[in-house]
Amino acid sequence: MKDILDYYTKRNGSKHYAGRLFARLKAHLKDIQNGLRSGSRTETGSLRLFSVDNVVVFFETHEDHVEIHDVMDARRYQETVQ
């Protein structure tokens, strides 16, 4: 995730967007952990995903935690996401 945030900081010349994006991703994960959101199913068993501003997060929920498997920027890696 750090490389995605660094990319936007460098591209925009400011940490403002990267900071806002990180805050939104953290809030979404907190909602998932609290059972308020569930994300979308994938073809791979218990693996789920959600996206915020074209950043896609692949994760699994467990009883006591959320396990993040991958975080990718769909705009930079479109062929992988499809």
PDB file of N, CA and C in Angstrom:
ATOM      1  N   MET A   1       0.822  -1.176   0.000  1.00  0.00           N
ATOM      2  CA  MET A   1       0.000   0.000   0.000  1.00  0.00           C
ATOM      3  C   MET A   1       0.874   1.251   0.000  1.00  0.00           C
ATOM      4  N   LYS A   2       2.017   1.173   0.648  1.00  0.00           N
ATOM      5  CA  LYS A   2       2.899   2.332   0.723  1.00  0.00           C
ATOM      6  C   LYS A   2       3.296   2.809  -0.660  1.00  0.00           C
ATOM      7  N   ASP A   3       3.562   1.889  -1.589  1.00  0.00           N
ATOM      8  CA  ASP A   3       3.961   2.313  -2.932  1.00  0.00           C
ATOM      9  C   ASP A   3       2.825   3.051  -3.650  1.00  0.00           C
ATOM     10  N   ILE A   4       1.583   2.665  -3.396  1.00  0.00           N
ATOM     11  CA  ILE A   4       0.433   3.353  -3.998  1.00  0.00           C
ATOM     12  C   ILE A   4       0.336   4.771  -3.443  1.00  0.00           C
ATOM     13  N   LEU A   5       0.442   4.908  -2.132  1.00  0.00           N
ATOM     14  CA  LEU A   5       0.367   6.232  -1.511  1.00  0.00           C
ATOM     15  C   LEU A   5       1.541   7.110  -1.945  1.00  0.00           C
ATOM     16  N   ASP A   6       2.737   6.527  -2.034  1.00  0.00           N
ATOM     17  CA  ASP A   6       3.905   7.277  -2.510  1.00  0.00           C
ATOM     18  C   ASP A   6       3.717   7.729  -3.954  1.00  0.00           C
ATOM     19  N   TYR A   7       3.139   6.868  -4.788  1.00  0.00           N
ATOM     20  CA  TYR A   7       2.889   7.204  -6.192  1.00  0.00           C
ATOM     21  C   TYR A   7       2.003   8.444  -6.299  1.00  0.00           C
ATOM     22  N   TYR A   8       0.898   8.469  -5.547  1.00  0.00           N
ATOM     23  CA  TYR A   8      -0.012   9.611  -5.622  1.00  0.00           C
ATOM     24  C   TYR A   8       0.589  10.868  -5.005  1.00  0.00           C
ATOM     25  N   THR A   9       1.385  10.718  -3.969  1.00  0.00           N
ATOM     26  CA  THR A   9       2.060  11.871  -3.380  1.00  0.00           C
ATOM     27  C   THR A   9       3.002  12.501  -4.397  1.00  0.00           C
ATOM     28  N   LYS A  10       3.777  11.658  -5.076  1.00  0.00           N
ATOM     29  CA  LYS A  10       4.721  12.160  -6.078  1.00  0.00           C
ATOM     30  C   LYS A  10       3.974  12.739  -7.280  1.00  0.00           C
ATOM     31  N   ARG A  11       2.965  12.036  -7.761  1.00  0.00           N
ATOM     32  CA  ARG A  11       2.225  12.480  -8.941  1.00  0.00           C
ATOM     33  C   ARG A  11       1.529  13.813  -8.696  1.00  0.00           C
ATOM     34  N   ASN A  12       0.920  13.961  -7.522  1.00  0.00           N
ATOM     35  CA  ASN A  12       0.152  15.165  -7.222  1.00  0.00           C
ATOM     36  C   ASN A  12       0.985  16.272  -6.586  1.00  0.00           C
ATOM     37  N   GLY A  13       2.202  15.939  -6.170  1.00  0.00           N
ATOM     38  CA  GLY A  13       3.053  16.933  -5.530  1.00  0.00           C
ATOM     39  C   GLY A  13       2.575  17.325  -4.138  1.00  0.00           C
ATOM     40  N   SER A  14       1.735  16.474  -3.550  1.00  0.00           N
ATOM     41  CA  SER A  14       1.167  16.765  -2.235  1.00  0.00           C
ATOM     42  C   SER A  14       0.736  15.459  -1.578  1.00  0.00           C
ATOM     43  N   LYS A  15       0.752  15.434  -0.253  1.00  0.00           N
ATOM     44  CA  LYS A  15       0.304  14.246   0.482  1.00  0.00           C
ATOM     45  C   LYS A  15      -1.197  14.265   0.751  1.00  0.00           C
ATOM     46  N   HIS A  16      -1.881  15.327   0.341  1.00  0.00           N
ATOM     47  CA  HIS A  16      -3.300  15.491   0.665  1.00  0.00           C
ATOM     48  C   HIS A  16      -4.154  14.327   0.140  1.00  0.00           C
ATOM     49  N   TYR A  17      -4.079  14.026  -1.152  1.00  0.00           N
ATOM     50  CA  TYR A  17      -4.905  12.954  -1.714  1.00  0.00           C
ATOM     51  C   TYR A  17      -4.525  11.606  -1.105  1.00  0.00           C
ATOM     52  N   ALA A  18      -3.230  11.332  -0.986  1.00  0.00           N
ATOM     53  CA  ALA A  18      -2.781  10.056  -0.423  1.00  0.00           C
ATOM     54  C   ALA A  18      -3.281   9.893   1.010  1.00  0.00           C
ATOM     55  N   GLY A  19      -3.237  10.952   1.779  1.00  0.00           N
ATOM     56  CA  GLY A  19      -3.726  10.896   3.157  1.00  0.00           C
ATOM     57  C   GLY A  19      -5.221  10.637   3.224  1.00  0.00           C
ATOM     58  N   ARG A  20      -5.969  11.305   2.358  1.00  0.00           N
ATOM     59  CA  ARG A  20      -7.425  11.100   2.305  1.00  0.00           C
ATOM     60  C   ARG A  20      -7.761   9.677   1.873  1.00  0.00           C
ATOM     61  N   LEU A  21      -7.031   9.174   0.868  1.00  0.00           N
ATOM     62  CA  LEU A  21      -7.249   7.812   0.385  1.00  0.00           C
ATOM     63  C   LEU A  21      -6.961   6.801   1.493  1.00  0.00           C
ATOM     64  N   PHE A  22      -5.854   6.969   2.203  1.00  0.00           N
ATOM     65  CA  PHE A  22      -5.500   6.059   3.288  1.00  0.00           C
ATOM     66  C   PHE A  22      -6.568   6.069   4.377  1.00  0.00           C
ATOM     67  N   ALA A  23      -7.066   7.248   4.718  1.00  0.00           N
ATOM     68  CA  ALA A  23      -8.115   7.353   5.747  1.00  0.00           C
ATOM     69  C   ALA A  23      -9.385   6.633   5.303  1.00  0.00           C
ATOM     70  N   ARG A  24      -9.750   6.759   4.037  1.00  0.00           N
ATOM     71  CA  ARG A  24     -10.951   6.082   3.534  1.00  0.00           C
ATOM     72  C   ARG A  24     -10.777   4.564   3.530  1.00  0.00           C
ATOM     73  N   LEU A  25      -9.582   4.086   3.156  1.00  0.00           N
ATOM     74  CA  LEU A  25      -9.317   2.645   3.173  1.00  0.00           C
ATOM     75  C   LEU A  25      -9.381   2.104   4.599  1.00  0.00           C
ATOM     76  N   LYS A  26      -8.776   2.811   5.553  1.00  0.00           N
ATOM     77  CA  LYS A  26      -8.819   2.385   6.957  1.00  0.00           C
ATOM     78  C   LYS A  26     -10.248   2.348   7.481  1.00  0.00           C
ATOM     79  N   ALA A  27     -11.043   3.348   7.138  1.00  0.00           N
ATOM     80  CA  ALA A  27     -12.438   3.391   7.597  1.00  0.00           C
ATOM     81  C   ALA A  27     -13.233   2.229   7.015  1.00  0.00           C
ATOM     82  N   HIS A  28     -12.987   1.912   5.749  1.00  0.00           N
ATOM     83  CA  HIS A  28     -13.687   0.799   5.111  1.00  0.00           C
ATOM     84  C   HIS A  28     -13.312  -0.518   5.793  1.00  0.00           C
ATOM     85  N   LEU A  29     -12.024  -0.709   6.076  1.00  0.00           N
ATOM     86  CA  LEU A  29     -11.580  -1.928   6.761  1.00  0.00           C
ATOM     87  C   LEU A  29     -12.163  -2.023   8.167  1.00  0.00           C
ATOM     88  N   LYS A  30     -12.262  -0.907   8.851  1.00  0.00           N
ATOM     89  CA  LYS A  30     -12.853  -0.910  10.193  1.00  0.00           C
ATOM     90  C   LYS A  30     -14.321  -1.321  10.121  1.00  0.00           C
ATOM     91  N   ASP A  31     -15.044  -0.815   9.110  1.00  0.00           N
ATOM     92  CA  ASP A  31     -16.445  -1.214   8.919  1.00  0.00           C
ATOM     93  C   ASP A  31     -16.563  -2.707   8.652  1.00  0.00           C
ATOM     94  N   ILE A  32     -15.634  -3.257   7.869  1.00  0.00           N
ATOM     95  CA  ILE A  32     -15.647  -4.700   7.589  1.00  0.00           C
ATOM     96  C   ILE A  32     -15.395  -5.469   8.879  1.00  0.00           C
ATOM     97  N   GLN A  33     -14.414  -5.035   9.647  1.00  0.00           N
ATOM     98  CA  GLN A  33     -14.093  -5.713  10.907  1.00  0.00           C
ATOM     99  C   GLN A  33     -15.271  -5.666  11.878  1.00  0.00           C
ATOM    100  N   ASN A  34     -16.025  -4.586  11.857  1.00  0.00           N
ATOM    101  CA  ASN A  34     -17.179  -4.439  12.749  1.00  0.00           C
ATOM    102  C   ASN A  34     -18.454  -5.049  12.176  1.00  0.00           C
ATOM    103  N   GLY A  35     -18.362  -5.661  11.006  1.00  0.00           N
ATOM    104  CA  GLY A  35     -19.516  -6.331  10.417  1.00  0.00           C
ATOM    105  C   GLY A  35     -20.491  -5.414   9.705  1.00  0.00           C
ATOM    106  N   LEU A  36     -20.108  -4.161   9.469  1.00  0.00           N
ATOM    107  CA  LEU A  36     -21.002  -3.212   8.813  1.00  0.00           C
ATOM    108  C   LEU A  36     -20.948  -3.316   7.289  1.00  0.00           C
ATOM    109  N   ARG A  37     -19.881  -3.880   6.764  1.00  0.00           N
ATOM    110  CA  ARG A  37     -19.713  -4.112   5.319  1.00  0.00           C
ATOM    111  C   ARG A  37     -19.127  -5.498   5.139  1.00  0.00           C
ATOM    112  N   SER A  38     -19.306  -6.050   3.940  1.00  0.00           N
ATOM    113  CA  SER A  38     -18.765  -7.389   3.718  1.00  0.00           C
ATOM    114  C   SER A  38     -17.866  -7.483   2.498  1.00  0.00           C
ATOM    115  N   GLY A  39     -17.844  -6.493   1.629  1.00  0.00           N
ATOM    116  CA  GLY A  39     -17.063  -6.579   0.405  1.00  0.00           C
ATOM    117  C   GLY A  39     -17.748  -7.479  -0.601  1.00  0.00           C
ATOM    118  N   SER A  40     -17.147  -7.604  -1.767  1.00  0.00           N
ATOM    119  CA  SER A  40     -17.695  -8.444  -2.839  1.00  0.00           C
ATOM    120  C   SER A  40     -17.011  -9.795  -2.846  1.00  0.00           C
ATOM    121  N   ARG A  41     -17.743 -10.804  -3.205  1.00  0.00           N
ATOM    122  CA  ARG A  41     -17.170 -12.151  -3.294  1.00  0.00           C
ATOM    123  C   ARG A  41     -16.253 -12.257  -4.505  1.00  0.00           C
ATOM    124  N   THR A  42     -15.287 -13.152  -4.402  1.00  0.00           N
ATOM    125  CA  THR A  42     -14.432 -13.488  -5.534  1.00  0.00           C
ATOM    126  C   THR A  42     -14.673 -14.952  -5.864  1.00  0.00           C
ATOM    127  N   GLU A  43     -14.018 -15.424  -6.902  1.00  0.00           N
ATOM    128  CA  GLU A  43     -14.158 -16.832  -7.287  1.00  0.00           C
ATOM    129  C   GLU A  43     -13.350 -17.748  -6.382  1.00  0.00           C
ATOM    130  N   THR A  44     -12.524 -17.168  -5.514  1.00  0.00           N
ATOM    131  CA  THR A  44     -11.627 -17.940  -4.659  1.00  0.00           C
ATOM    132  C   THR A  44     -12.177 -18.047  -3.244  1.00  0.00           C
ATOM    133  N   GLY A  45     -12.989 -19.021  -2.988  1.00  0.00           N
ATOM    134  CA  GLY A  45     -13.478 -19.341  -1.649  1.00  0.00           C
ATOM    135  C   GLY A  45     -13.840 -18.176  -0.767  1.00  0.00           C
ATOM    136  N   SER A  46     -13.098 -17.994   0.307  1.00  0.00           N
ATOM    137  CA  SER A  46     -13.422 -16.980   1.308  1.00  0.00           C
ATOM    138  C   SER A  46     -12.788 -15.619   1.016  1.00  0.00           C
ATOM    139  N   LEU A  47     -12.052 -15.508  -0.083  1.00  0.00           N
ATOM    140  CA  LEU A  47     -11.422 -14.241  -0.445  1.00  0.00           C
ATOM    141  C   LEU A  47     -12.472 -13.259  -0.949  1.00  0.00           C
ATOM    142  N   ARG A  48     -12.432 -12.036  -0.425  1.00  0.00           N
ATOM    143  CA  ARG A  48     -13.383 -10.992  -0.814  1.00  0.00           C
ATOM    144  C   ARG A  48     -12.596  -9.763  -1.249  1.00  0.00           C
ATOM    145  N   LEU A  49     -13.291  -8.774  -1.802  1.00  0.00           N
ATOM    146  CA  LEU A  49     -12.616  -7.551  -2.216  1.00  0.00           C
ATOM    147  C   LEU A  49     -13.516  -6.343  -2.051  1.00  0.00           C
ATOM    148  N   PHE A  50     -12.893  -5.187  -1.977  1.00  0.00           N
ATOM    149  CA  PHE A  50     -13.600  -3.910  -2.052  1.00  0.00           C
ATOM    150  C   PHE A  50     -12.673  -2.922  -2.735  1.00  0.00           C
ATOM    151  N   SER A  51     -13.240  -1.851  -3.256  1.00  0.00           N
ATOM    152  CA  SER A  51     -12.412  -0.829  -3.888  1.00  0.00           C
ATOM    153  C   SER A  51     -12.799   0.551  -3.380  1.00  0.00           C
ATOM    154  N   VAL A  52     -11.796   1.396  -3.308  1.00  0.00           N
ATOM    155  CA  VAL A  52     -11.962   2.800  -2.950  1.00  0.00           C
ATOM    156  C   VAL A  52     -11.117   3.588  -3.946  1.00  0.00           C
ATOM    157  N   ASP A  53     -11.757   4.435  -4.737  1.00  0.00           N
ATOM    158  CA  ASP A  53     -11.035   5.246  -5.739  1.00  0.00           C
ATOM    159  C   ASP A  53     -10.070   4.407  -6.577  1.00  0.00           C
ATOM    160  N   ASN A  54     -10.502   3.315  -7.111  1.00  0.00           N
ATOM    161  CA  ASN A  54      -9.713   2.428  -7.969  1.00  0.00           C
ATOM    162  C   ASN A  54      -8.596   1.677  -7.251  1.00  0.00           C
ATOM    163  N   VAL A  55      -8.529   1.751  -5.949  1.00  0.00           N
ATOM    164  CA  VAL A  55      -7.605   0.910  -5.186  1.00  0.00           C
ATOM    165  C   VAL A  55      -8.411  -0.296  -4.722  1.00  0.00           C
ATOM    166  N   VAL A  56      -7.952  -1.484  -5.114  1.00  0.00           N
ATOM    167  CA  VAL A  56      -8.672  -2.719  -4.819  1.00  0.00           C
ATOM    168  C   VAL A  56      -7.951  -3.452  -3.691  1.00  0.00           C
ATOM    169  N   VAL A  57      -8.714  -3.857  -2.679  1.00  0.00           N
ATOM    170  CA  VAL A  57      -8.166  -4.567  -1.524  1.00  0.00           C
ATOM    171  C   VAL A  57      -8.776  -5.963  -1.486  1.00  0.00           C
ATOM    172  N   PHE A  58      -7.925  -6.984  -1.498  1.00  0.00           N
ATOM    173  CA  PHE A  58      -8.357  -8.377  -1.393  1.00  0.00           C
ATOM    174  C   PHE A  58      -8.123  -8.818   0.049  1.00  0.00           C
ATOM    175  N   PHE A  59      -9.131  -9.418   0.657  1.00  0.00           N
ATOM    176  CA  PHE A  59      -9.036  -9.731   2.083  1.00  0.00           C
ATOM    177  C   PHE A  59      -9.882 -10.952   2.437  1.00  0.00           C
ATOM    178  N   GLU A  60      -9.632 -11.462   3.637  1.00  0.00           N
ATOM    179  CA  GLU A  60     -10.442 -12.519   4.252  1.00  0.00           C
ATOM    180  C   GLU A  60     -10.823 -12.042   5.641  1.00  0.00           C
ATOM    181  N   THR A  61     -12.032 -12.371   6.054  1.00  0.00           N
ATOM    182  CA  THR A  61     -12.427 -12.048   7.425  1.00  0.00           C
ATOM    183  C   THR A  61     -12.315 -13.303   8.277  1.00  0.00           C
ATOM    184  N   HIS A  62     -11.830 -13.117   9.478  1.00  0.00           N
ATOM    185  CA  HIS A  62     -11.732 -14.177  10.468  1.00  0.00           C
ATOM    186  C   HIS A  62     -12.489 -13.704  11.702  1.00  0.00           C
ATOM    187  N   GLU A  63     -12.676 -14.582  12.641  1.00  0.00           N
ATOM    188  CA  GLU A  63     -13.441 -14.236  13.839  1.00  0.00           C
ATOM    189  C   GLU A  63     -12.875 -13.021  14.568  1.00  0.00           C
ATOM    190  N   ASP A  64     -11.545 -12.950  14.647  1.00  0.00           N
ATOM    191  CA  ASP A  64     -10.927 -11.894  15.448  1.00  0.00           C
ATOM    192  C   ASP A  64     -10.107 -10.875  14.658  1.00  0.00           C
ATOM    193  N   HIS A  65     -10.046 -11.017  13.328  1.00  0.00           N
ATOM    194  CA  HIS A  65      -9.272 -10.056  12.540  1.00  0.00           C
ATOM    195  C   HIS A  65      -9.640 -10.121  11.058  1.00  0.00           C
ATOM    196  N   VAL A  66      -9.158  -9.123  10.327  1.00  0.00           N
ATOM    197  CA  VAL A  66      -9.291  -9.084   8.871  1.00  0.00           C
ATOM    198  C   VAL A  66      -7.893  -9.264   8.301  1.00  0.00           C
ATOM    199  N   GLU A  67      -7.731 -10.245   7.420  1.00  0.00           N
ATOM    200  CA  GLU A  67      -6.434 -10.527   6.819  1.00  0.00           C
ATOM    201  C   GLU A  67      -6.407  -9.947   5.410  1.00  0.00           C
ATOM    202  N   ILE A  68      -5.494  -9.005   5.168  1.00  0.00           N
ATOM    203  CA  ILE A  68      -5.358  -8.394   3.845  1.00  0.00           C
ATOM    204  C   ILE A  68      -4.367  -9.218   3.037  1.00  0.00           C
ATOM    205  N   HIS A  69      -4.808  -9.651   1.855  1.00  0.00           N
ATOM    206  CA  HIS A  69      -3.950 -10.457   0.986  1.00  0.00           C
ATOM    207  C   HIS A  69      -3.204  -9.609  -0.032  1.00  0.00           C
ATOM    208  N   ASP A  70      -3.866  -8.601  -0.592  1.00  0.00           N
ATOM    209  CA  ASP A  70      -3.229  -7.781  -1.616  1.00  0.00           C
ATOM    210  C   ASP A  70      -3.942  -6.442  -1.716  1.00  0.00           C
ATOM    211  N   VAL A  71      -3.188  -5.430  -2.094  1.00  0.00           N
ATOM    212  CA  VAL A  71      -3.731  -4.097  -2.351  1.00  0.00           C
ATOM    213  C   VAL A  71      -3.124  -3.647  -3.670  1.00  0.00           C
ATOM    214  N   MET A  72      -3.985  -3.258  -4.631  1.00  0.00           N
ATOM    215  CA  MET A  72      -3.452  -2.828  -5.921  1.00  0.00           C
ATOM    216  C   MET A  72      -4.235  -1.656  -6.481  1.00  0.00           C
ATOM    217  N   ASP A  73      -3.553  -0.858  -7.279  1.00  0.00           N
ATOM    218  CA  ASP A  73      -4.170   0.282  -7.944  1.00  0.00           C
ATOM    219  C   ASP A  73      -4.682  -0.194  -9.298  1.00  0.00           C
ATOM    220  N   ALA A  74      -5.982  -0.250  -9.470  1.00  0.00           N
ATOM    221  CA  ALA A  74      -6.588  -0.779 -10.695  1.00  0.00           C
ATOM    222  C   ALA A  74      -6.249   0.066 -11.914  1.00  0.00           C
ATOM    223  N   ARG A  75      -5.985   1.346 -11.741  1.00  0.00           N
ATOM    224  CA  ARG A  75      -5.624   2.196 -12.884  1.00  0.00           C
ATOM    225  C   ARG A  75      -4.236   1.869 -13.399  1.00  0.00           C
ATOM    226  N   ARG A  76      -3.353   1.453 -12.532  1.00  0.00           N
ATOM    227  CA  ARG A  76      -1.977   1.163 -12.943  1.00  0.00           C
ATOM    228  C   ARG A  76      -1.810  -0.282 -13.383  1.00  0.00           C
ATOM    229  N   TYR A  77      -2.693  -1.182 -12.937  1.00  0.00           N
ATOM    230  CA  TYR A  77      -2.563  -2.606 -13.250  1.00  0.00           C
ATOM    231  C   TYR A  77      -3.887  -3.164 -13.746  1.00  0.00           C
ATOM    232  N   GLN A  78      -4.469  -2.536 -14.762  1.00  0.00           N
ATOM    233  CA  GLN A  78      -5.794  -2.916 -15.241  1.00  0.00           C
ATOM    234  C   GLN A  78      -5.868  -4.359 -15.722  1.00  0.00           C
ATOM    235  N   GLU A  79      -4.824  -4.845 -16.401  1.00  0.00           N
ATOM    236  CA  GLU A  79      -4.871  -6.212 -16.927  1.00  0.00           C
ATOM    237  C   GLU A  79      -4.895  -7.253 -15.817  1.00  0.00           C
ATOM    238  N   THR A  80      -4.303  -6.974 -14.671  1.00  0.00           N
ATOM    239  CA  THR A  80      -4.288  -7.911 -13.549  1.00  0.00           C
ATOM    240  C   THR A  80      -5.648  -7.981 -12.872  1.00  0.00           C
ATOM    241  N   VAL A  81      -6.318  -6.849 -12.748  1.00  0.00           N
ATOM    242  CA  VAL A  81      -7.592  -6.779 -12.039  1.00  0.00           C
ATOM    243  C   VAL A  81      -8.695  -7.470 -12.815  1.00  0.00           C
ATOM    244  N   GLN A  82      -8.674  -7.374 -14.135  1.00  0.00           N
ATOM    245  CA  GLN A  82      -9.724  -7.980 -14.951  1.00  0.00           C
ATOM    246  C   GLN A  82      -9.601  -9.465 -14.883  1.00  0.00           C
TER     247      GLN A  82
END
